[in-house]
mmCIF file of C-alpha atoms and ligand atoms in Angstrom:
data_model
loop_
_atom_site.group_PDB
_atom_site.id
_atom_site.type_symbol
_atom_site.label_atom_id
_atom_site.label_comp_id
_atom_site.label_asym_id
_atom_site.label_seq_id
_atom_site.Cartn_x
_atom_site.Cartn_y
_atom_site.Cartn_z
ATOM 1 C CA MET W 1 -0.089 0.151 0.116
ATOM 2 C CA ARG W 2 1.089 3.842 -0.535
ATOM 3 C CA GLN W 3 2.806 5.542 2.221
ATOM 4 C CA GLU W 4 1.731 8.706 0.813
ATOM 5 C CA PHE W 5 -1.976 10.162 0.365
ATOM 6 C CA LEU W 6 -2.689 10.372 -3.550
ATOM 7 C CA THR W 7 -4.535 13.692 -3.876
ATOM 8 C CA TYR W 8 -7.424 13.501 -6.055
ATOM 9 C CA GLY W 9 -6.203 16.577 -8.142
ATOM 10 C CA ILE W 10 -3.559 18.791 -8.509
ATOM 11 C CA PRO W 11 -2.361 21.275 -11.665
ATOM 12 C CA LEU W 12 0.588 20.738 -13.664
ATOM 13 C CA ILE W 13 2.729 23.717 -12.864
ATOM 14 C CA GLU W 14 6.441 24.253 -13.940
ATOM 15 C CA GLU W 15 9.141 26.442 -14.578
ATOM 16 C CA ASP W 16 7.852 27.952 -17.441
ATOM 17 C CA ASP W 17 4.729 28.602 -16.226
ATOM 18 C CA ILE W 18 6.192 30.403 -13.163
ATOM 19 C CA ALA W 19 8.401 32.440 -15.543
ATOM 20 C CA GLU W 20 5.140 33.569 -17.809
ATOM 21 C CA VAL W 21 3.588 34.529 -14.436
ATOM 22 C CA VAL W 22 6.502 36.576 -13.097
ATOM 23 C CA ASP W 23 7.004 38.088 -16.394
ATOM 24 C CA SER W 24 3.617 39.590 -16.103
ATOM 25 C CA LEU W 25 4.223 40.766 -12.563
ATOM 26 C CA LYS W 26 7.294 42.515 -14.102
ATOM 27 C CA SER W 27 5.436 43.854 -16.797
ATOM 28 C CA ASN W 28 3.123 45.620 -14.115
ATOM 29 C CA TRP W 29 -0.334 44.157 -16.383
ATOM 30 C CA ILE W 30 -1.533 42.416 -13.705
ATOM 31 C CA THR W 31 -5.129 42.932 -14.809
ATOM 32 C CA LYS W 32 -6.294 42.198 -18.020
ATOM 33 C CA GLY W 33 -3.480 44.066 -20.618
ATOM 34 C CA PRO W 34 -1.940 42.080 -23.689
ATOM 35 C CA LYS W 35 -1.281 38.889 -22.158
ATOM 36 C CA THR W 36 -5.279 38.404 -21.907
ATOM 37 C CA ASN W 37 -5.393 39.552 -25.592
ATOM 38 C CA GLU W 38 -2.706 37.019 -26.789
ATOM 39 C CA PHE W 39 -4.405 34.500 -25.017
ATOM 40 C CA GLU W 40 -7.819 34.913 -26.469
ATOM 41 C CA LYS W 41 -5.900 35.017 -30.002
ATOM 42 C CA GLN W 42 -4.345 31.756 -28.999
ATOM 43 C CA PHE W 43 -7.724 29.994 -27.830
ATOM 44 C CA ALA W 44 -9.502 31.477 -30.438
ATOM 45 C CA GLU W 45 -6.867 30.032 -33.251
ATOM 46 C CA TYR W 46 -6.778 27.002 -31.233
ATOM 47 C CA VAL W 47 -10.763 25.968 -31.102
ATOM 48 C CA GLY W 48 -11.112 27.296 -34.371
ATOM 49 C CA ALA W 49 -13.347 29.979 -33.291
ATOM 50 C CA LYS W 50 -13.599 33.312 -34.495
ATOM 51 C CA TYR W 51 -14.000 35.066 -31.024
ATOM 52 C CA ALA W 52 -12.947 34.625 -27.662
ATOM 53 C CA ILE W 53 -13.653 36.145 -24.731
ATOM 54 C CA ALA W 54 -11.527 35.371 -21.619
ATOM 55 C CA VAL W 55 -13.426 35.844 -18.193
ATOM 56 C CA ASN W 56 -12.735 34.690 -14.491
ATOM 57 C CA SER W 57 -14.638 31.334 -14.468
ATOM 58 C CA CYS W 58 -16.488 29.410 -16.192
ATOM 59 C CA THR W 59 -19.340 30.491 -14.450
ATOM 60 C CA ALA W 60 -19.081 33.561 -15.582
ATOM 61 C CA GLY W 61 -18.570 33.074 -19.006
ATOM 62 C CA LEU W 62 -22.137 30.688 -19.093
ATOM 63 C CA HIS W 63 -23.984 33.797 -17.282
ATOM 64 C CA LEU W 64 -22.741 36.394 -19.806
ATOM 65 C CA ALA W 65 -23.859 33.949 -22.688
ATOM 66 C CA LEU W 66 -27.359 33.756 -21.637
ATOM 67 C CA VAL W 67 -27.442 37.054 -20.772
ATOM 68 C CA ALA W 68 -26.031 38.357 -23.946
ATOM 69 C CA ALA W 69 -28.434 36.066 -25.796
ATOM 70 C CA GLY W 70 -31.223 38.235 -23.971
ATOM 71 C CA LEU W 71 -32.449 35.586 -21.644
ATOM 72 C CA GLY W 72 -34.673 36.544 -18.380
ATOM 73 C CA ALA W 73 -38.110 36.016 -16.523
ATOM 74 C CA GLY W 74 -40.628 33.746 -18.024
ATOM 75 C CA ASP W 75 -37.890 31.815 -19.763
ATOM 76 C CA GLU W 76 -37.094 27.861 -19.665
ATOM 77 C CA VAL W 77 -33.537 26.967 -20.416
ATOM 78 C CA ILE W 78 -32.804 22.845 -20.274
ATOM 79 C CA THR W 79 -30.156 21.683 -18.705
ATOM 80 C CA THR W 80 -28.701 18.345 -17.248
ATOM 81 C CA PRO W 81 -29.363 17.351 -13.532
ATOM 82 C CA MET W 82 -25.506 15.226 -13.875
ATOM 83 C CA THR W 83 -23.641 18.909 -13.534
ATOM 84 C CA PHE W 84 -22.237 20.913 -11.202
ATOM 85 C CA ALA W 85 -24.393 23.438 -9.659
ATOM 86 C CA ALA W 86 -23.160 26.410 -11.715
ATOM 87 C CA SER W 87 -24.612 25.186 -14.513
ATOM 88 C CA ALA W 88 -28.058 26.046 -13.106
ATOM 89 C CA ASN W 89 -27.421 28.639 -10.611
ATOM 90 C CA VAL W 90 -26.409 30.909 -14.013
ATOM 91 C CA ILE W 91 -30.335 30.546 -15.518
ATOM 92 C CA LEU W 92 -31.608 31.802 -12.308
ATOM 93 C CA HIS W 93 -29.309 34.724 -12.109
ATOM 94 C CA THR W 94 -31.060 35.360 -15.147
ATOM 95 C CA GLY W 95 -34.231 35.401 -13.983
ATOM 96 C CA ALA W 96 -34.815 32.150 -16.018
ATOM 97 C CA THR W 97 -36.029 29.152 -14.972
ATOM 98 C CA PRO W 98 -33.751 26.282 -14.807
ATOM 99 C CA VAL W 99 -35.816 22.812 -16.505
ATOM 100 C CA PHE W 100 -33.817 19.319 -16.314
ATOM 101 C CA ALA W 101 -33.579 16.897 -18.756
ATOM 102 C CA ASP W 102 -32.239 13.340 -17.449
ATOM 103 C CA ILE W 103 -29.606 11.493 -18.560
ATOM 104 C CA ASP W 104 -28.068 8.607 -21.042
ATOM 105 C CA PRO W 105 -27.005 6.256 -17.905
ATOM 106 C CA VAL W 106 -24.009 5.277 -20.087
ATOM 107 C CA THR W 107 -22.368 8.581 -21.157
ATOM 108 C CA MET W 108 -23.667 10.750 -18.464
ATOM 109 C CA ASN W 109 -24.830 13.475 -21.172
ATOM 110 C CA ILE W 110 -28.161 14.704 -21.563
ATOM 111 C CA ASP W 111 -30.698 12.448 -23.197
ATOM 112 C CA ILE W 112 -31.990 13.695 -26.421
ATOM 113 C CA ASP W 113 -35.560 11.829 -25.972
ATOM 114 C CA GLN W 114 -35.595 13.646 -22.622
ATOM 115 C CA ILE W 115 -34.880 17.100 -24.080
ATOM 116 C CA ARG W 116 -37.852 16.528 -26.655
ATOM 117 C CA GLN W 117 -40.285 15.873 -23.657
ATOM 118 C CA LYS W 118 -38.950 19.080 -21.935
ATOM 119 C CA ILE W 119 -39.384 21.703 -24.462
ATOM 120 C CA THR W 120 -42.228 23.739 -24.346
ATOM 121 C CA SER W 121 -42.858 27.284 -25.916
ATOM 122 C CA ARG W 122 -40.803 28.891 -23.153
ATOM 123 C CA THR W 123 -37.874 27.333 -23.905
ATOM 124 C CA LYS W 124 -35.267 29.739 -24.795
ATOM 125 C CA ALA W 125 -32.120 27.590 -24.643
ATOM 126 C CA ILE W 126 -30.306 24.710 -23.819
ATOM 127 C CA ILE W 127 -27.054 24.249 -21.624
ATOM 128 C CA PRO W 128 -25.680 20.544 -22.639
ATOM 129 C CA VAL W 129 -22.352 19.473 -20.522
ATOM 130 C CA HIS W 130 -20.224 17.452 -21.930
ATOM 131 C CA MET W 131 -19.529 15.445 -18.680
ATOM 132 C CA ALA W 132 -15.790 14.137 -18.192
ATOM 133 C CA GLY W 133 -14.586 15.399 -21.354
ATOM 134 C CA HIS W 134 -16.923 12.972 -23.442
ATOM 135 C CA PRO W 135 -19.216 15.216 -25.989
ATOM 136 C CA CYS W 136 -23.131 15.296 -25.952
ATOM 137 C CA GLU W 137 -24.574 14.125 -29.525
ATOM 138 C CA MET W 138 -24.355 17.782 -30.705
ATOM 139 C CA ASP W 139 -25.864 17.078 -34.086
ATOM 140 C CA GLU W 140 -28.973 15.904 -32.620
ATOM 141 C CA ILE W 141 -28.654 18.886 -30.142
ATOM 142 C CA MET W 142 -28.684 21.475 -32.845
ATOM 143 C CA GLU W 143 -31.012 20.148 -34.923
ATOM 144 C CA LEU W 144 -33.743 20.187 -32.108
ATOM 145 C CA ALA W 145 -32.469 23.748 -31.465
ATOM 146 C CA ARG W 146 -33.199 24.415 -35.572
ATOM 147 C CA GLU W 147 -36.720 23.061 -35.303
ATOM 148 C CA ASN W 148 -37.427 24.948 -32.199
ATOM 149 C CA ASN W 149 -35.390 28.237 -32.307
ATOM 150 C CA PHE W 150 -33.494 27.851 -29.039
ATOM 151 C CA PHE W 151 -29.879 29.411 -28.435
ATOM 152 C CA VAL W 152 -27.434 26.598 -27.750
ATOM 153 C CA LEU W 153 -24.942 27.515 -24.855
ATOM 154 C CA GLU W 154 -22.066 24.641 -24.490
ATOM 155 C CA ASP W 155 -20.834 24.163 -20.698
ATOM 156 C CA ALA W 156 -17.598 23.150 -21.939
ATOM 157 C CA ALA W 157 -16.026 23.113 -18.351
ATOM 158 C CA HIS W 158 -14.445 19.632 -18.901
ATOM 159 C CA ALA W 159 -14.280 19.704 -22.451
ATOM 160 C CA VAL W 160 -10.905 21.658 -23.693
ATOM 161 C CA TYR W 161 -10.067 19.055 -26.123
ATOM 162 C CA THR W 162 -13.022 17.412 -26.558
ATOM 163 C CA LYS W 163 -13.615 16.560 -30.503
ATOM 164 C CA TYR W 164 -17.419 15.556 -31.508
ATOM 165 C CA LYS W 165 -17.259 13.838 -35.207
ATOM 166 C CA GLY W 166 -13.613 14.948 -35.565
ATOM 167 C CA ARG W 167 -14.370 18.832 -34.178
ATOM 168 C CA LEU W 168 -12.968 20.661 -31.060
ATOM 169 C CA ILE W 169 -15.788 21.426 -29.154
ATOM 170 C CA GLY W 170 -16.123 25.473 -29.181
ATOM 171 C CA THR W 171 -17.731 26.197 -32.127
ATOM 172 C CA ILE W 172 -20.849 23.560 -32.533
ATOM 173 C CA GLY W 173 -23.354 25.486 -30.189
ATOM 174 C CA ASP W 174 -23.986 29.750 -30.207
ATOM 175 C CA ALA W 175 -21.550 30.407 -27.706
ATOM 176 C CA THR W 176 -19.332 27.784 -26.184
ATOM 177 C CA ALA W 177 -17.972 28.513 -22.171
ATOM 178 C CA PHE W 178 -14.782 26.485 -21.093
ATOM 179 C CA SER W 179 -13.170 26.453 -17.296
ATOM 180 C CA PHE W 180 -9.802 26.797 -16.795
ATOM 181 C CA TYR W 181 -10.312 26.250 -13.006
ATOM 182 C CA ALA W 182 -7.139 24.610 -10.774
ATOM 183 C CA THR W 183 -7.724 21.008 -11.825
ATOM 184 C CA LYS W 184 -9.083 21.196 -15.090
ATOM 185 C CA ASN W 185 -7.290 20.097 -18.067
ATOM 186 C CA LEU W 186 -5.706 23.484 -18.819
ATOM 187 C CA ALA W 187 -5.765 25.385 -15.617
ATOM 188 C CA THR W 188 -5.051 28.888 -14.445
ATOM 189 C CA GLY W 189 -5.980 29.000 -11.038
ATOM 190 C CA GLU W 190 -9.799 30.308 -11.837
ATOM 191 C CA GLY W 191 -10.269 31.523 -15.132
ATOM 192 C CA GLY W 192 -12.807 30.620 -18.177
ATOM 193 C CA MET W 193 -13.514 31.304 -21.961
ATOM 194 C CA VAL W 194 -16.276 32.134 -24.122
ATOM 195 C CA THR W 195 -16.069 31.523 -27.651
ATOM 196 C CA THR W 196 -18.565 31.510 -30.863
ATOM 197 C CA ASN W 197 -18.488 32.782 -34.159
ATOM 198 C CA ASN W 198 -21.618 35.361 -33.426
ATOM 199 C CA GLU W 199 -20.131 38.948 -33.988
ATOM 200 C CA ALA W 200 -23.037 40.554 -32.085
ATOM 201 C CA LEU W 201 -22.790 37.703 -29.399
ATOM 202 C CA ALA W 202 -19.245 38.001 -28.753
ATOM 203 C CA ASP W 203 -19.559 42.303 -28.906
ATOM 204 C CA LYS W 204 -22.139 41.868 -26.116
ATOM 205 C CA ILE W 205 -20.557 39.217 -23.906
ATOM 206 C CA ARG W 206 -17.380 41.765 -23.648
ATOM 207 C CA ILE W 207 -19.141 44.642 -23.117
ATOM 208 C CA MET W 208 -20.739 42.975 -20.579
ATOM 209 C CA SER W 209 -17.893 41.138 -18.899
ATOM 210 C CA SER W 210 -16.268 44.480 -18.239
ATOM 211 C CA HIS W 211 -19.110 46.793 -16.075
ATOM 212 C CA GLY W 212 -21.001 47.118 -19.493
ATOM 213 C CA MET W 213 -18.021 49.679 -20.528
ATOM 214 C CA SER W 214 -17.633 50.754 -24.103
ATOM 215 C CA ARG W 215 -15.372 48.814 -26.181
ATOM 216 C CA ASN W 216 -11.454 48.913 -25.471
ATOM 217 C CA ALA W 217 -12.057 50.340 -22.382
ATOM 218 C CA TRP W 218 -8.885 47.712 -21.126
ATOM 219 C CA ASN W 219 -6.273 50.196 -22.979
ATOM 220 C CA ARG W 220 -7.365 53.311 -21.374
ATOM 221 C CA TYR W 221 -4.778 54.080 -19.197
ATOM 222 C CA SER W 222 -2.246 53.051 -22.514
ATOM 223 C CA ALA W 223 -0.850 56.068 -24.478
ATOM 224 C CA ALA W 224 -3.395 54.815 -26.955
ATOM 225 C CA GLY W 225 -5.828 54.917 -24.798
ATOM 226 C CA SER W 226 -8.448 57.701 -23.963
ATOM 227 C CA TRP W 227 -10.046 58.518 -20.559
ATOM 228 C CA TYR W 228 -13.370 58.320 -21.619
ATOM 229 C CA TYR W 229 -15.681 55.604 -21.681
ATOM 230 C CA GLU W 230 -19.579 55.185 -21.701
ATOM 231 C CA ILE W 231 -21.496 52.506 -19.624
ATOM 232 C CA LEU W 232 -23.815 50.684 -22.307
ATOM 233 C CA HIS W 233 -25.395 48.356 -20.037
ATOM 234 C CA PRO W 234 -25.258 47.464 -16.120
ATOM 235 C CA GLY W 235 -22.938 44.375 -16.864
ATOM 236 C CA PHE W 236 -20.502 42.746 -14.860
ATOM 237 C CA LYS W 237 -16.906 42.435 -13.512
ATOM 238 C CA TYR W 238 -15.854 39.117 -15.076
ATOM 239 C CA ASN W 239 -12.292 40.157 -16.808
ATOM 240 C CA MET W 240 -9.743 37.640 -16.684
ATOM 241 C CA THR W 241 -6.053 38.993 -15.643
ATOM 242 C CA ASP W 242 -2.896 38.797 -17.181
ATOM 243 C CA ILE W 243 -1.767 36.894 -14.317
ATOM 244 C CA GLN W 244 -4.006 34.073 -15.387
ATOM 245 C CA ALA W 245 -3.718 34.609 -18.863
ATOM 246 C CA ALA W 246 0.547 34.097 -18.319
ATOM 247 C CA LEU W 247 -0.318 30.445 -17.383
ATOM 248 C CA GLY W 248 -3.120 30.323 -20.243
ATOM 249 C CA ILE W 249 -0.421 30.551 -22.266
ATOM 250 C CA THR W 250 1.812 28.145 -20.950
ATOM 251 C CA GLN W 251 -0.751 25.961 -20.640
ATOM 252 C CA LEU W 252 -2.014 25.654 -23.734
ATOM 253 C CA ALA W 253 1.571 25.470 -25.047
ATOM 254 C CA LYS W 254 1.601 22.170 -23.202
ATOM 255 C CA LEU W 255 -1.719 20.900 -23.396
ATOM 256 C CA GLU W 256 -1.192 18.194 -26.037
ATOM 257 C CA ARG W 257 1.648 16.805 -23.775
ATOM 258 C CA MET W 258 -0.404 16.898 -20.834
ATOM 259 C CA GLN W 259 -3.087 15.108 -22.655
ATOM 260 C CA GLY W 260 -0.941 12.337 -23.518
ATOM 261 C CA ILE W 261 -0.568 11.932 -19.905
ATOM 262 C CA ARG W 262 -4.075 11.741 -19.449
ATOM 263 C CA LEU W 263 -5.251 9.389 -21.785
ATOM 264 C CA GLU W 264 -2.302 7.032 -21.065
ATOM 265 C CA ILE W 265 -3.330 7.109 -17.135
ATOM 266 C CA ALA W 266 -7.072 6.441 -18.627
ATOM 267 C CA GLU W 267 -6.325 3.437 -21.188
ATOM 268 C CA ARG W 268 -4.012 2.128 -17.954
ATOM 269 C CA TYR W 269 -7.263 1.824 -15.991
ATOM 270 C CA ASN W 270 -9.566 0.987 -18.778
ATOM 271 C CA GLU W 271 -7.612 -2.078 -19.237
ATOM 272 C CA GLU W 272 -7.775 -3.381 -15.826
ATOM 273 C CA PHE W 273 -11.265 -2.164 -14.626
ATOM 274 C CA SER W 274 -12.626 -3.740 -17.903
ATOM 275 C CA ARG W 275 -11.547 -6.782 -16.609
ATOM 276 C CA MET W 276 -13.582 -6.943 -13.556
ATOM 277 C CA PRO W 277 -17.404 -7.724 -13.726
ATOM 278 C CA GLU W 278 -17.661 -5.308 -10.726
ATOM 279 C CA LEU W 279 -16.585 -2.361 -12.666
ATOM 280 C CA GLU W 280 -18.053 -0.537 -15.759
ATOM 281 C CA ILE W 281 -15.854 1.655 -17.487
ATOM 282 C CA PRO W 282 -16.042 5.378 -19.004
ATOM 283 C CA PRO W 283 -17.314 4.814 -22.514
ATOM 284 C CA GLU W 284 -15.867 6.420 -25.458
ATOM 285 C CA LYS W 285 -18.060 6.609 -28.095
ATOM 286 C CA GLU W 286 -17.265 6.340 -32.061
ATOM 287 C CA TYR W 287 -17.911 9.911 -32.500
ATOM 288 C CA ALA W 288 -16.111 10.968 -29.550
ATOM 289 C CA ARG W 289 -12.418 11.991 -28.763
ATOM 290 C CA HIS W 290 -12.594 12.097 -24.398
ATOM 291 C CA ALA W 291 -10.838 14.839 -23.271
ATOM 292 C CA TRP W 292 -10.346 12.430 -19.913
ATOM 293 C CA HIS W 293 -11.018 15.709 -17.768
ATOM 294 C CA LEU W 294 -12.833 12.780 -15.388
ATOM 295 C CA TYR W 295 -12.145 9.486 -14.934
ATOM 296 C CA ILE W 296 -15.228 8.249 -13.624
ATOM 297 C CA LEU W 297 -15.668 4.675 -12.808
ATOM 298 C CA LYS W 298 -19.145 3.363 -12.020
ATOM 299 C CA LEU W 299 -19.733 0.579 -9.422
ATOM 300 C CA ASN W 300 -21.690 -2.615 -10.045
ATOM 301 C CA LEU W 301 -23.312 -2.104 -6.836
ATOM 302 C CA GLU W 302 -25.253 -5.585 -7.348
ATOM 303 C CA LYS W 303 -21.818 -7.503 -7.692
ATOM 304 C CA LEU W 304 -20.812 -5.645 -4.733
ATOM 305 C CA THR W 305 -21.167 -6.059 -0.628
ATOM 306 C CA ILE W 306 -20.621 -2.443 -0.494
ATOM 307 C CA ASP W 307 -22.229 0.566 -1.461
ATOM 308 C CA ARG W 308 -20.614 3.363 -3.072
ATOM 309 C CA ALA W 309 -19.494 5.703 0.513
ATOM 310 C CA GLU W 310 -17.973 2.482 1.311
ATOM 311 C CA PHE W 311 -15.947 1.963 -1.584
ATOM 312 C CA ILE W 312 -14.539 5.648 -1.207
ATOM 313 C CA GLU W 313 -13.707 4.911 2.367
ATOM 314 C CA GLU W 314 -11.634 2.190 1.942
ATOM 315 C CA LEU W 315 -10.051 3.676 -0.968
ATOM 316 C CA LYS W 316 -8.961 6.438 1.681
ATOM 317 C CA GLN W 317 -7.900 3.616 3.741
ATOM 318 C CA GLU W 318 -5.029 2.993 0.660
ATOM 319 C CA GLN W 319 -4.078 6.307 0.676
ATOM 320 C CA ILE W 320 -6.248 7.241 -2.635
ATOM 321 C CA GLY W 321 -8.100 10.304 -2.809
ATOM 322 C CA THR W 322 -11.265 10.498 -4.699
ATOM 323 C CA SER W 323 -14.422 12.763 -5.631
ATOM 324 C CA VAL W 324 -18.312 12.183 -7.178
ATOM 325 C CA HIS W 325 -19.073 14.084 -10.359
ATOM 326 C CA PHE W 326 -21.849 15.049 -9.318
ATOM 327 C CA ILE W 327 -24.377 14.988 -7.019
ATOM 328 C CA PRO W 328 -27.475 15.440 -9.176
ATOM 329 C CA VAL W 329 -28.286 19.378 -8.535
ATOM 330 C CA PRO W 330 -32.507 18.720 -8.144
ATOM 331 C CA MET W 331 -31.257 16.872 -5.179
ATOM 332 C CA HIS W 332 -29.857 19.832 -3.195
ATOM 333 C CA PRO W 333 -31.791 21.573 -0.745
ATOM 334 C CA TYR W 334 -32.210 24.811 -2.806
ATOM 335 C CA TYR W 335 -33.164 23.361 -5.858
ATOM 336 C CA ARG W 336 -35.129 20.175 -4.137
ATOM 337 C CA ASP W 337 -37.569 22.962 -1.971
ATOM 338 C CA THR W 338 -37.571 25.500 -4.388
ATOM 339 C CA PHE W 339 -38.669 23.630 -7.445
ATOM 340 C CA GLY W 340 -40.433 20.538 -5.470
ATOM 341 C CA TYR W 341 -38.176 17.545 -6.833
ATOM 342 C CA GLN W 342 -39.008 14.676 -5.290
ATOM 343 C CA LYS W 343 -37.040 11.432 -5.575
ATOM 344 C CA GLY W 344 -37.489 9.672 -8.663
ATOM 345 C CA ASP W 345 -37.710 12.523 -10.970
ATOM 346 C CA PHE W 346 -34.589 11.946 -12.790
ATOM 347 C CA PRO W 347 -34.118 8.343 -12.793
ATOM 348 C CA GLN W 348 -30.954 7.786 -14.626
ATOM 349 C CA ALA W 349 -29.347 10.758 -12.881
ATOM 350 C CA GLU W 350 -30.234 9.412 -9.070
ATOM 351 C CA LYS W 351 -29.247 5.717 -9.981
ATOM 352 C CA THR W 352 -25.903 6.604 -11.403
ATOM 353 C CA PHE W 353 -25.178 9.075 -8.603
ATOM 354 C CA GLU W 354 -25.264 6.186 -6.445
ATOM 355 C CA ARG W 355 -22.769 4.206 -8.565
ATOM 356 C CA ILE W 356 -19.972 6.679 -9.270
ATOM 357 C CA ILE W 357 -16.469 7.254 -8.338
ATOM 358 C CA SER W 358 -13.793 9.680 -9.659
ATOM 359 C CA LEU W 359 -10.529 8.453 -9.907
ATOM 360 C CA PRO W 360 -7.255 10.652 -9.417
ATOM 361 C CA LEU W 361 -6.202 11.332 -13.513
ATOM 362 C CA TYR W 362 -3.966 14.342 -14.086
ATOM 363 C CA PRO W 363 -0.897 15.035 -15.630
ATOM 364 C CA LYS W 364 1.416 15.524 -12.534
ATOM 365 C CA MET W 365 0.697 11.687 -11.528
ATOM 366 C CA SER W 366 3.311 9.373 -11.993
ATOM 367 C CA ARG W 367 3.036 5.705 -13.433
ATOM 368 C CA GLN W 368 3.392 4.476 -10.268
ATOM 369 C CA ASP W 369 0.668 6.715 -8.815
ATOM 370 C CA ALA W 370 -1.338 5.377 -11.456
ATOM 371 C CA GLU W 371 -0.416 1.764 -10.461
ATOM 372 C CA ASP W 372 -1.543 2.298 -7.212
ATOM 373 C CA VAL W 373 -4.462 3.204 -8.278
ATOM 374 C CA VAL W 374 -5.208 0.462 -10.128
ATOM 375 C CA ASP W 375 -3.918 -2.082 -7.137
ATOM 376 C CA ALA W 376 -5.884 -0.380 -4.800
ATOM 377 C CA VAL W 377 -9.120 -0.513 -6.823
ATOM 378 C CA LYS W 378 -8.319 -4.412 -7.413
ATOM 379 C CA ARG W 379 -7.906 -5.532 -3.647
ATOM 380 C CA ILE W 380 -11.160 -3.633 -2.987
ATOM 381 C CA VAL W 381 -13.144 -5.394 -5.271
ATOM 382 C CA GLU W 382 -11.469 -8.501 -4.171
ATOM 383 C CA LYS W 383 -12.228 -8.044 -1.025
ATOM 384 C CA PHE W 384 -15.844 -7.103 -1.563
ATOM 385 C CA ARG W 385 -17.243 -8.983 -4.745
ATOM 386 C CA LYS W 386 -20.335 -10.927 -3.969
HETATM 387 C C1 LIG U 401 -19.858 20.979 -15.356
HETATM 388 C C2 LIG U 401 -19.235 22.361 -14.809
HETATM 389 N N1 LIG U 401 -20.060 23.654 -15.202
HETATM 390 C C3 LIG U 401 -19.323 24.606 -15.061
HETATM 391 C C4 LIG U 401 -18.286 24.883 -13.975
HETATM 392 C C5 LIG U 401 -17.810 25.972 -13.259
HETATM 393 O O1 LIG U 401 -16.304 26.230 -13.638
HETATM 394 P P1 LIG U 401 -15.557 27.812 -12.822
HETATM 395 O O2 LIG U 401 -15.332 26.770 -11.380
HETATM 396 O O3 LIG U 401 -14.861 27.581 -13.956
HETATM 397 O O4 LIG U 401 -16.675 28.667 -12.780
HETATM 398 C C6 LIG U 401 -17.678 23.642 -12.846
HETATM 399 C C7 LIG U 401 -16.448 23.375 -12.292
HETATM 400 O O5 LIG U 401 -16.174 22.513 -12.230
HETATM 401 C C8 LIG U 401 -18.317 21.911 -14.004
HETATM 402 O O6 LIG U 401 -17.844 21.129 -13.406
#
């Protein structure tokens, strides 16, 4: 057994990352400045989008995109119950109502038939979430959107590097929001990016990310800038800083290498765990390139004498950190009490939640760390199989 506890998730920060941040600090641009602009340009190029707006979180990006799309009171926005609360909270921030459509239990992504059942005359938008880095069935979602005229905002918090039918996530929906939170595939501590091909939408998002200030207000302190600005809307303070963008630039440059390590670990887990009938490994559909943000193992509970909570406790005893993605949003007290959700309303999400464990998966892990996870999981399964 391991001597040291294996932390569930940590970023890969190397000398080049540190040097770039120090360079920002020395340049006096410690808030939004030239590096944020450069990172936006590079990220837009990377995903193939016309516009990218850097923000201080994916949550901020999701919120801005909904505001820019004109969502508000009386509107309904469909999303998945199997996501982080942020995907639904932002709907409430606009005054609109979140409507949950249950998941496909295999991919854990929103189920297209369930979406169909939840569409009403008030449905104005949908937020599909590319769970764990596995893409949603975007062709079908876009077709539904065209038929029903709703706005598609992709929650790509997990999906930097994800491809759908050979195309990087970032240009399929009307807008896409990415997360660069500390444990994400590309980490800037806190941070996010909205990409879109719609110029008017990009302009609104950019303006709303900085108090609703007229364009290019960021350079009002440089020689080329002017003291004059106008507030066009009551916007938000959601901009990224150059300290974060410094990390964004160095992390994007090494994304391919970091993804290689993620893939290697995921394949190693798959190889071992696919042999055990007590376990179900994450899928990778023919239309997908998985970003392996999360490795979510499903327990076949009917073949085990312990439940998920006990399995997690056993892993902790083995010095392995884990997490659970996610507690379905409608099960949280605020959502349950406000919208009156009952057990059984989202049967697939609820059943799936009972059997999932996220295992450590990040580029800072050594091969030995991954082997330790494999050994620990195998030992627990052997000890508690029926
Ligand atoms: C699916 C999903 N959406 C949105 C977010 C919010 O991202 P951020 O922390 O960058 O606001 C997260 C965060 O982990 C997430 O997992």
